[in-house]
């Protein structure tokens, strides 16, 4: 039985980035969340198939998981709703996020399976605000 890594949830359009990270033994969300802009540029230089946009998304998802405890699918959902950093999450309201998620579901004509409730969104925003205040 194969053990799951942080990267296993990524959709197929992240295949090049996932392949690069696996080859270079960077499968832990802790390591991925600590990637600097310089690291990302170096990865892109080494593997031209890795896109800057996807690398930054992976780092953002890893940061959400590390700092706030948001699962990768939930973090990916936040990215699709325009929330790409802890700061942008801290500046949001639960109602605004719930509205963005609902709009995304209507556009895609799907119901998300991530279990994002109003109270959970409120908790994420509270944690993000605490992190922002401590910086």
XYZ file of C-alpha atoms in Angstrom:
135
model
C 0.000 0.000 0.000
C 1.396 3.395 -1.035
C 1.701 6.058 1.647
C 0.069 9.402 0.889
C 2.087 12.606 0.718
C 1.068 16.232 0.880
C 1.301 16.409 -2.922
C -1.087 13.522 -3.622
C -4.172 15.755 -3.541
C -2.910 17.968 -6.395
C -4.852 17.784 -9.664
C -3.205 16.609 -12.876
C -2.320 20.130 -14.061
C 0.322 20.165 -11.285
C 2.003 16.997 -12.594
C 5.315 18.675 -13.521
C 5.670 20.418 -10.175
C 4.667 17.266 -8.318
C 7.194 15.225 -10.293
C 9.971 17.754 -9.568
C 9.194 17.788 -5.826
C 9.097 13.996 -5.614
C 12.404 13.647 -7.503
C 13.990 16.171 -5.141
C 12.407 14.668 -2.006
C 10.372 17.800 -1.220
C 7.071 16.152 -0.337
C 6.627 17.565 3.168
C 4.354 20.588 3.529
C 6.784 22.103 6.067
C 9.540 22.277 3.442
C 7.176 23.506 0.737
C 5.774 26.273 2.942
C 9.308 27.597 3.532
C 10.130 28.035 -0.172
C 11.386 31.551 -0.852
C 10.903 33.504 -4.065
C 14.521 32.678 -4.876
C 13.854 28.945 -4.333
C 10.822 29.082 -6.605
C 12.788 30.879 -9.322
C 15.567 28.280 -9.005
C 13.046 25.416 -9.355
C 11.622 27.042 -12.449
C 15.122 27.461 -13.884
C 15.940 23.781 -13.253
C 12.637 22.500 -14.583
C 11.118 24.722 -17.251
C 7.880 22.697 -17.214
C 7.143 23.905 -13.672
C 5.107 27.096 -13.816
C 5.602 30.032 -11.495
C 1.871 30.219 -10.836
C 1.591 26.550 -9.820
C 4.695 26.724 -7.616
C 3.280 29.722 -5.765
C -0.073 27.969 -5.350
C 1.622 24.918 -3.853
C 3.557 27.141 -1.436
C 0.344 28.976 -0.451
C -1.499 25.703 0.156
C 1.401 24.425 2.272
C 1.437 27.690 4.246
C -2.303 27.465 4.930
C -1.821 23.902 6.178
C 1.211 24.725 8.315
C 0.033 27.974 9.876
C -3.731 27.501 10.168
C -4.298 23.754 9.792
C -6.422 24.039 6.665
C -6.542 20.820 4.648
C -5.043 20.966 1.129
C -8.439 20.644 -0.644
C -9.859 23.447 1.515
C -6.787 25.616 0.876
C -7.126 24.966 -2.870
C -10.751 26.091 -2.619
C -9.624 29.331 -0.925
C -7.151 29.930 -3.768
C -9.950 29.525 -6.304
C -11.945 32.107 -4.357
C -9.117 34.641 -4.544
C -7.641 34.111 -1.070
C -3.950 33.438 -1.647
C -2.285 34.470 1.598
C -2.785 34.515 5.326
C -3.058 38.299 5.161
C -5.872 38.187 2.586
C -7.644 35.559 4.721
C -7.318 37.740 7.831
C -8.913 40.668 5.987
C -11.924 38.593 4.894
C -15.222 37.988 6.654
C -16.932 34.595 6.998
C -19.928 35.900 5.065
C -17.699 37.129 2.231
C -15.889 33.774 2.007
C -19.114 31.803 2.147
C -20.468 33.991 -0.643
C -17.341 33.467 -2.794
C -17.470 29.695 -2.250
C -21.181 29.650 -3.158
C -20.509 31.691 -6.292
C -17.713 29.327 -7.312
C -20.000 26.316 -6.773
C -22.707 27.893 -8.924
C -20.257 28.751 -11.708
C -18.814 25.231 -11.700
C -22.231 23.654 -11.093
C -20.838 21.469 -8.302
C -21.213 21.262 -4.550
C -17.885 21.300 -2.730
C -17.112 18.349 -0.520
C -14.649 20.170 1.733
C -17.026 20.732 4.644
C -16.474 24.466 4.930
C -19.020 25.784 7.401
C -19.561 29.345 8.556
C -18.039 28.570 11.970
C -14.999 26.939 10.342
C -14.457 29.977 8.111
C -14.739 32.195 11.185
C -12.115 30.077 12.980
C -9.706 30.287 10.012
C -10.083 34.061 9.846
C -9.481 34.353 13.588
C -6.277 32.267 13.351
C -5.104 34.246 10.312
C -5.733 37.520 12.157
C -3.738 36.298 15.161
C -0.842 35.346 12.887
C -0.955 38.727 11.159
C -0.922 40.546 14.515
C 2.098 38.570 15.670
C 4.143 39.487 12.596
